[in-house]
């Protein structure tokens, strides 16, 4: 088990949280811009560069003046995959690429949600199979190689390049510098990314339920009694006979 240098961990935590903050602020501003000015959905480059610079400068402040210090107490450092996904979103906005697909597709969200559930149940002692500690072993290195090969194949074939590139970048950070903690699971998952995956699956399930409810609900027309010939009301012959 090899751990990254402590100075690298500090530098990575500040850079990672800066990417997360910049992507979050840019996403919120872009959403507000799209609602107020639909014809100008794209965030201009100068504000985007200013957001990235200010986020990096704020996170780089020393000691408790940096938000990264407080975030580290609660979440340690963001996973390499989360940082790379945020970097991919910023890069797409910089080039003005309109994403027709979500940055976190359902398949990736399902895989992250399932892996996170197993890891957190194991960490809480409800499973106690040592899944987290396996991220330090040789099996984790083999899994990283297989994932890197799969990501390279997706990039060459042009399938989900942004997600494959982010995952490949996370694996390279883990393989080359052992960031963020030397554990493969910390490079691929963190509580924020797990919550993102769960919310993505929850919203997708809610949309499916709403579509089924709208499609399956058909107004029931009142069934009026059939009229007899001659325009008389039903059972009128019984009334007359009585």
PDB file of C-alpha atoms in Angstrom, residues 57-221:
ATOM      1  CA  UNK A  57      -7.836  31.869  -5.376  1.00  0.00           C
ATOM      2  CA  UNK A  58     -10.407  31.406  -2.600  1.00  0.00           C
ATOM      3  CA  UNK A  59      -9.541  27.757  -2.096  1.00  0.00           C
ATOM      4  CA  UNK A  60      -5.805  28.557  -2.114  1.00  0.00           C
ATOM      5  CA  UNK A  61      -6.044  30.803   0.957  1.00  0.00           C
ATOM      6  CA  UNK A  62      -3.987  29.508   3.888  1.00  0.00           C
ATOM      7  CA  UNK A  63      -5.404  27.675   6.862  1.00  0.00           C
ATOM      8  CA  UNK A  64      -8.946  28.237   8.027  1.00  0.00           C
ATOM      9  CA  UNK A  65      -9.399  31.137   5.592  1.00  0.00           C
ATOM     10  CA  UNK A  66      -9.783  28.578   2.813  1.00  0.00           C
ATOM     11  CA  UNK A  67     -13.160  26.843   2.370  1.00  0.00           C
ATOM     12  CA  UNK A  68     -11.180  23.722   1.472  1.00  0.00           C
ATOM     13  CA  UNK A  69     -10.077  23.481   5.096  1.00  0.00           C
ATOM     14  CA  UNK A  70     -13.670  23.360   6.356  1.00  0.00           C
ATOM     15  CA  UNK A  71     -14.814  21.078   3.519  1.00  0.00           C
ATOM     16  CA  UNK A  72     -11.937  18.750   4.324  1.00  0.00           C
ATOM     17  CA  UNK A  73     -13.209  18.319   7.870  1.00  0.00           C
ATOM     18  CA  UNK A  74     -16.544  17.059   6.542  1.00  0.00           C
ATOM     19  CA  UNK A  75     -15.659  15.390   3.235  1.00  0.00           C
ATOM     20  CA  UNK A  76     -11.830  15.217   3.209  1.00  0.00           C
ATOM     21  CA  UNK A  77     -11.192  15.808  -0.509  1.00  0.00           C
ATOM     22  CA  UNK A  78     -13.358  15.339  -3.591  1.00  0.00           C
ATOM     23  CA  UNK A  79     -12.869  12.153  -5.550  1.00  0.00           C
ATOM     24  CA  UNK A  80     -10.759  12.377  -8.672  1.00  0.00           C
ATOM     25  CA  UNK A  81     -13.802  11.400 -10.737  1.00  0.00           C
ATOM     26  CA  UNK A  82     -15.892  14.250  -9.318  1.00  0.00           C
ATOM     27  CA  UNK A  83     -13.080  16.733  -9.938  1.00  0.00           C
ATOM     28  CA  UNK A  84     -12.622  15.484 -13.509  1.00  0.00           C
ATOM     29  CA  UNK A  85     -16.364  15.613 -14.206  1.00  0.00           C
ATOM     30  CA  UNK A  86     -16.433  19.221 -12.993  1.00  0.00           C
ATOM     31  CA  UNK A  87     -13.409  20.006 -15.158  1.00  0.00           C
ATOM     32  CA  UNK A  88     -15.178  18.425 -18.138  1.00  0.00           C
ATOM     33  CA  UNK A  89     -18.266  20.555 -17.538  1.00  0.00           C
ATOM     34  CA  UNK A  90     -16.167  23.729 -17.354  1.00  0.00           C
ATOM     35  CA  UNK A  91     -14.311  22.770 -20.523  1.00  0.00           C
ATOM     36  CA  UNK A  92     -17.592  22.133 -22.344  1.00  0.00           C
ATOM     37  CA  UNK A  93     -18.926  25.534 -21.286  1.00  0.00           C
ATOM     38  CA  UNK A  94     -15.670  27.188 -22.345  1.00  0.00           C
ATOM     39  CA  UNK A  95     -16.046  25.781 -25.869  1.00  0.00           C
ATOM     40  CA  UNK A  96     -19.784  26.498 -25.941  1.00  0.00           C
ATOM     41  CA  UNK A  97     -20.790  22.854 -26.284  1.00  0.00           C
ATOM     42  CA  UNK A  98     -24.491  22.294 -25.663  1.00  0.00           C
ATOM     43  CA  UNK A  99     -24.853  18.986 -23.823  1.00  0.00           C
ATOM     44  CA  UNK A 100     -27.831  17.069 -25.122  1.00  0.00           C
ATOM     45  CA  UNK A 101     -27.082  14.302 -22.616  1.00  0.00           C
ATOM     46  CA  UNK A 102     -26.613  14.681 -18.858  1.00  0.00           C
ATOM     47  CA  UNK A 103     -23.082  14.789 -17.519  1.00  0.00           C
ATOM     48  CA  UNK A 104     -23.914  11.861 -15.255  1.00  0.00           C
ATOM     49  CA  UNK A 105     -25.827   9.316 -17.381  1.00  0.00           C
ATOM     50  CA  UNK A 106     -28.087   6.730 -15.809  1.00  0.00           C
ATOM     51  CA  UNK A 107     -25.737   3.782 -16.271  1.00  0.00           C
ATOM     52  CA  UNK A 108     -22.839   5.557 -14.600  1.00  0.00           C
ATOM     53  CA  UNK A 109     -25.146   6.882 -11.886  1.00  0.00           C
ATOM     54  CA  UNK A 110     -26.474   3.375 -11.214  1.00  0.00           C
ATOM     55  CA  UNK A 111     -22.949   1.946 -10.980  1.00  0.00           C
ATOM     56  CA  UNK A 112     -21.808   4.696  -8.603  1.00  0.00           C
ATOM     57  CA  UNK A 113     -24.944   4.392  -6.474  1.00  0.00           C
ATOM     58  CA  UNK A 114     -24.568   0.613  -6.137  1.00  0.00           C
ATOM     59  CA  UNK A 115     -20.832   0.798  -5.391  1.00  0.00           C
ATOM     60  CA  UNK A 116     -21.345   3.570  -2.863  1.00  0.00           C
ATOM     61  CA  UNK A 117     -24.110   1.680  -1.088  1.00  0.00           C
ATOM     62  CA  UNK A 118     -21.906  -1.397  -0.705  1.00  0.00           C
ATOM     63  CA  UNK A 119     -18.921   0.627   0.471  1.00  0.00           C
ATOM     64  CA  UNK A 120     -20.861   2.657   3.018  1.00  0.00           C
ATOM     65  CA  UNK A 121     -22.678  -0.385   4.364  1.00  0.00           C
ATOM     66  CA  UNK A 122     -19.297  -2.071   4.694  1.00  0.00           C
ATOM     67  CA  UNK A 123     -17.811   1.010   6.387  1.00  0.00           C
ATOM     68  CA  UNK A 124     -20.662   1.089   8.913  1.00  0.00           C
ATOM     69  CA  UNK A 125     -20.068  -2.575   9.747  1.00  0.00           C
ATOM     70  CA  UNK A 126     -23.361  -3.843   8.364  1.00  0.00           C
ATOM     71  CA  UNK A 127     -21.585  -6.041   5.811  1.00  0.00           C
ATOM     72  CA  UNK A 128     -18.005  -6.181   7.167  1.00  0.00           C
ATOM     73  CA  UNK A 129     -16.448  -7.762   4.075  1.00  0.00           C
ATOM     74  CA  UNK A 130     -13.519  -5.350   3.749  1.00  0.00           C
ATOM     75  CA  UNK A 131     -14.607  -3.853   0.435  1.00  0.00           C
ATOM     76  CA  UNK A 132     -13.016  -0.492   1.171  1.00  0.00           C
ATOM     77  CA  UNK A 133      -9.659  -1.922   2.206  1.00  0.00           C
ATOM     78  CA  UNK A 134      -9.588  -3.929  -1.010  1.00  0.00           C
ATOM     79  CA  UNK A 135      -9.083  -0.604  -2.772  1.00  0.00           C
ATOM     80  CA  UNK A 136      -5.485  -0.636  -1.554  1.00  0.00           C
ATOM     81  CA  UNK A 137      -4.685  -4.124  -2.894  1.00  0.00           C
ATOM     82  CA  UNK A 138      -3.514  -5.631  -6.154  1.00  0.00           C
ATOM     83  CA  UNK A 139      -7.081  -6.274  -7.269  1.00  0.00           C
ATOM     84  CA  UNK A 140      -7.683  -2.528  -7.289  1.00  0.00           C
ATOM     85  CA  UNK A 141      -4.714  -2.027  -9.621  1.00  0.00           C
ATOM     86  CA  UNK A 142      -6.065  -4.659 -12.000  1.00  0.00           C
ATOM     87  CA  UNK A 143      -9.508  -3.062 -11.923  1.00  0.00           C
ATOM     88  CA  UNK A 144      -7.946   0.329 -12.678  1.00  0.00           C
ATOM     89  CA  UNK A 145      -6.203  -1.120 -15.747  1.00  0.00           C
ATOM     90  CA  UNK A 146      -9.438  -2.681 -17.018  1.00  0.00           C
ATOM     91  CA  UNK A 147     -11.379   0.535 -16.474  1.00  0.00           C
ATOM     92  CA  UNK A 148      -8.689   2.558 -18.237  1.00  0.00           C
ATOM     93  CA  UNK A 149      -8.810   0.221 -21.234  1.00  0.00           C
ATOM     94  CA  UNK A 150     -12.599   0.456 -21.370  1.00  0.00           C
ATOM     95  CA  UNK A 151     -12.460   4.263 -21.183  1.00  0.00           C
ATOM     96  CA  UNK A 152      -9.872   4.414 -23.968  1.00  0.00           C
ATOM     97  CA  UNK A 153     -12.075   2.213 -26.146  1.00  0.00           C
ATOM     98  CA  UNK A 154     -15.097   4.469 -25.526  1.00  0.00           C
ATOM     99  CA  UNK A 155     -13.081   7.565 -26.430  1.00  0.00           C
ATOM    100  CA  UNK A 156     -11.816   5.989 -29.663  1.00  0.00           C
ATOM    101  CA  UNK A 157     -15.338   4.917 -30.635  1.00  0.00           C
ATOM    102  CA  UNK A 158     -16.767   8.323 -29.759  1.00  0.00           C
ATOM    103  CA  UNK A 159     -19.143   7.018 -27.093  1.00  0.00           C
ATOM    104  CA  UNK A 160     -19.661   9.205 -23.999  1.00  0.00           C
ATOM    105  CA  UNK A 161     -16.318  10.880 -24.469  1.00  0.00           C
ATOM    106  CA  UNK A 162     -16.770  13.396 -21.661  1.00  0.00           C
ATOM    107  CA  UNK A 163     -17.586  10.729 -19.069  1.00  0.00           C
ATOM    108  CA  UNK A 164     -14.957   8.310 -20.374  1.00  0.00           C
ATOM    109  CA  UNK A 165     -12.335  11.064 -20.362  1.00  0.00           C
ATOM    110  CA  UNK A 166     -13.231  12.051 -16.805  1.00  0.00           C
ATOM    111  CA  UNK A 167     -13.035   8.457 -15.612  1.00  0.00           C
ATOM    112  CA  UNK A 168      -9.740   7.936 -17.435  1.00  0.00           C
ATOM    113  CA  UNK A 169      -8.342  11.110 -15.865  1.00  0.00           C
ATOM    114  CA  UNK A 170      -9.363   9.900 -12.412  1.00  0.00           C
ATOM    115  CA  UNK A 171      -7.660   6.546 -12.984  1.00  0.00           C
ATOM    116  CA  UNK A 172      -4.493   8.241 -14.229  1.00  0.00           C
ATOM    117  CA  UNK A 173      -4.406  10.446 -11.127  1.00  0.00           C
ATOM    118  CA  UNK A 174      -4.760   7.364  -8.974  1.00  0.00           C
ATOM    119  CA  UNK A 175      -2.216   5.316 -10.908  1.00  0.00           C
ATOM    120  CA  UNK A 176       0.402   8.034 -11.306  1.00  0.00           C
ATOM    121  CA  UNK A 177       0.164  10.013  -8.080  1.00  0.00           C
ATOM    122  CA  UNK A 178      -2.030   7.764  -5.883  1.00  0.00           C
ATOM    123  CA  UNK A 179      -4.408  10.692  -5.435  1.00  0.00           C
ATOM    124  CA  UNK A 180      -6.413  11.475  -3.494  1.00  0.00           C
ATOM    125  CA  UNK A 181      -5.697   8.912  -0.714  1.00  0.00           C
ATOM    126  CA  UNK A 182      -4.068   5.917  -2.355  1.00  0.00           C
ATOM    127  CA  UNK A 183      -7.358   4.006  -2.361  1.00  0.00           C
ATOM    128  CA  UNK A 184      -9.080   3.315  -5.677  1.00  0.00           C
ATOM    129  CA  UNK A 185     -12.558   3.825  -4.231  1.00  0.00           C
ATOM    130  CA  UNK A 186     -11.631   7.304  -2.998  1.00  0.00           C
ATOM    131  CA  UNK A 187     -10.511   8.136  -6.529  1.00  0.00           C
ATOM    132  CA  UNK A 188     -13.827   7.011  -8.029  1.00  0.00           C
ATOM    133  CA  UNK A 189     -16.380   7.907  -5.356  1.00  0.00           C
ATOM    134  CA  UNK A 190     -17.108  10.331  -2.542  1.00  0.00           C
ATOM    135  CA  UNK A 191     -20.249  11.276  -0.571  1.00  0.00           C
ATOM    136  CA  UNK A 192     -21.093  14.203  -2.863  1.00  0.00           C
ATOM    137  CA  UNK A 193     -20.770  12.126  -6.029  1.00  0.00           C
ATOM    138  CA  UNK A 194     -22.778   9.323  -4.430  1.00  0.00           C
ATOM    139  CA  UNK A 195     -25.542  11.791  -3.515  1.00  0.00           C
ATOM    140  CA  UNK A 196     -25.437  13.124  -7.081  1.00  0.00           C
ATOM    141  CA  UNK A 197     -25.862   9.601  -8.444  1.00  0.00           C
ATOM    142  CA  UNK A 198     -28.753   8.833  -6.084  1.00  0.00           C
ATOM    143  CA  UNK A 199     -30.537  12.066  -6.957  1.00  0.00           C
ATOM    144  CA  UNK A 200     -30.076  11.359 -10.667  1.00  0.00           C
ATOM    145  CA  UNK A 201     -31.668   7.931 -10.290  1.00  0.00           C
ATOM    146  CA  UNK A 202     -34.440   9.326  -8.098  1.00  0.00           C
ATOM    147  CA  UNK A 203     -35.341  12.051 -10.596  1.00  0.00           C
ATOM    148  CA  UNK A 204     -35.278   9.558 -13.460  1.00  0.00           C
ATOM    149  CA  UNK A 205     -37.608   7.237 -11.560  1.00  0.00           C
ATOM    150  CA  UNK A 206     -39.933  10.129 -10.762  1.00  0.00           C
ATOM    151  CA  UNK A 207     -40.133  11.067 -14.448  1.00  0.00           C
ATOM    152  CA  UNK A 208     -41.006   7.472 -15.364  1.00  0.00           C
ATOM    153  CA  UNK A 209     -43.777   7.384 -12.757  1.00  0.00           C
ATOM    154  CA  UNK A 210     -45.160  10.703 -13.965  1.00  0.00           C
ATOM    155  CA  UNK A 211     -45.140   9.592 -17.609  1.00  0.00           C
ATOM    156  CA  UNK A 212     -46.924   6.352 -16.746  1.00  0.00           C
ATOM    157  CA  UNK A 213     -49.448   8.210 -14.670  1.00  0.00           C
ATOM    158  CA  UNK A 214     -50.219  10.670 -17.439  1.00  0.00           C
ATOM    159  CA  UNK A 215     -50.302   7.998 -20.144  1.00  0.00           C
ATOM    160  CA  UNK A 216     -52.351   5.507 -18.148  1.00  0.00           C
ATOM    161  CA  UNK A 217     -54.950   7.959 -16.874  1.00  0.00           C
ATOM    162  CA  UNK A 218     -57.779   8.309 -19.329  1.00  0.00           C
ATOM    163  CA  UNK A 219     -60.932  10.253 -18.470  1.00  0.00           C
ATOM    164  CA  UNK A 220     -63.924   7.990 -18.018  1.00  0.00           C
ATOM    165  CA  UNK A 221     -66.904   9.237 -19.960  1.00  0.00           C
TER     166      UNK A 221
END
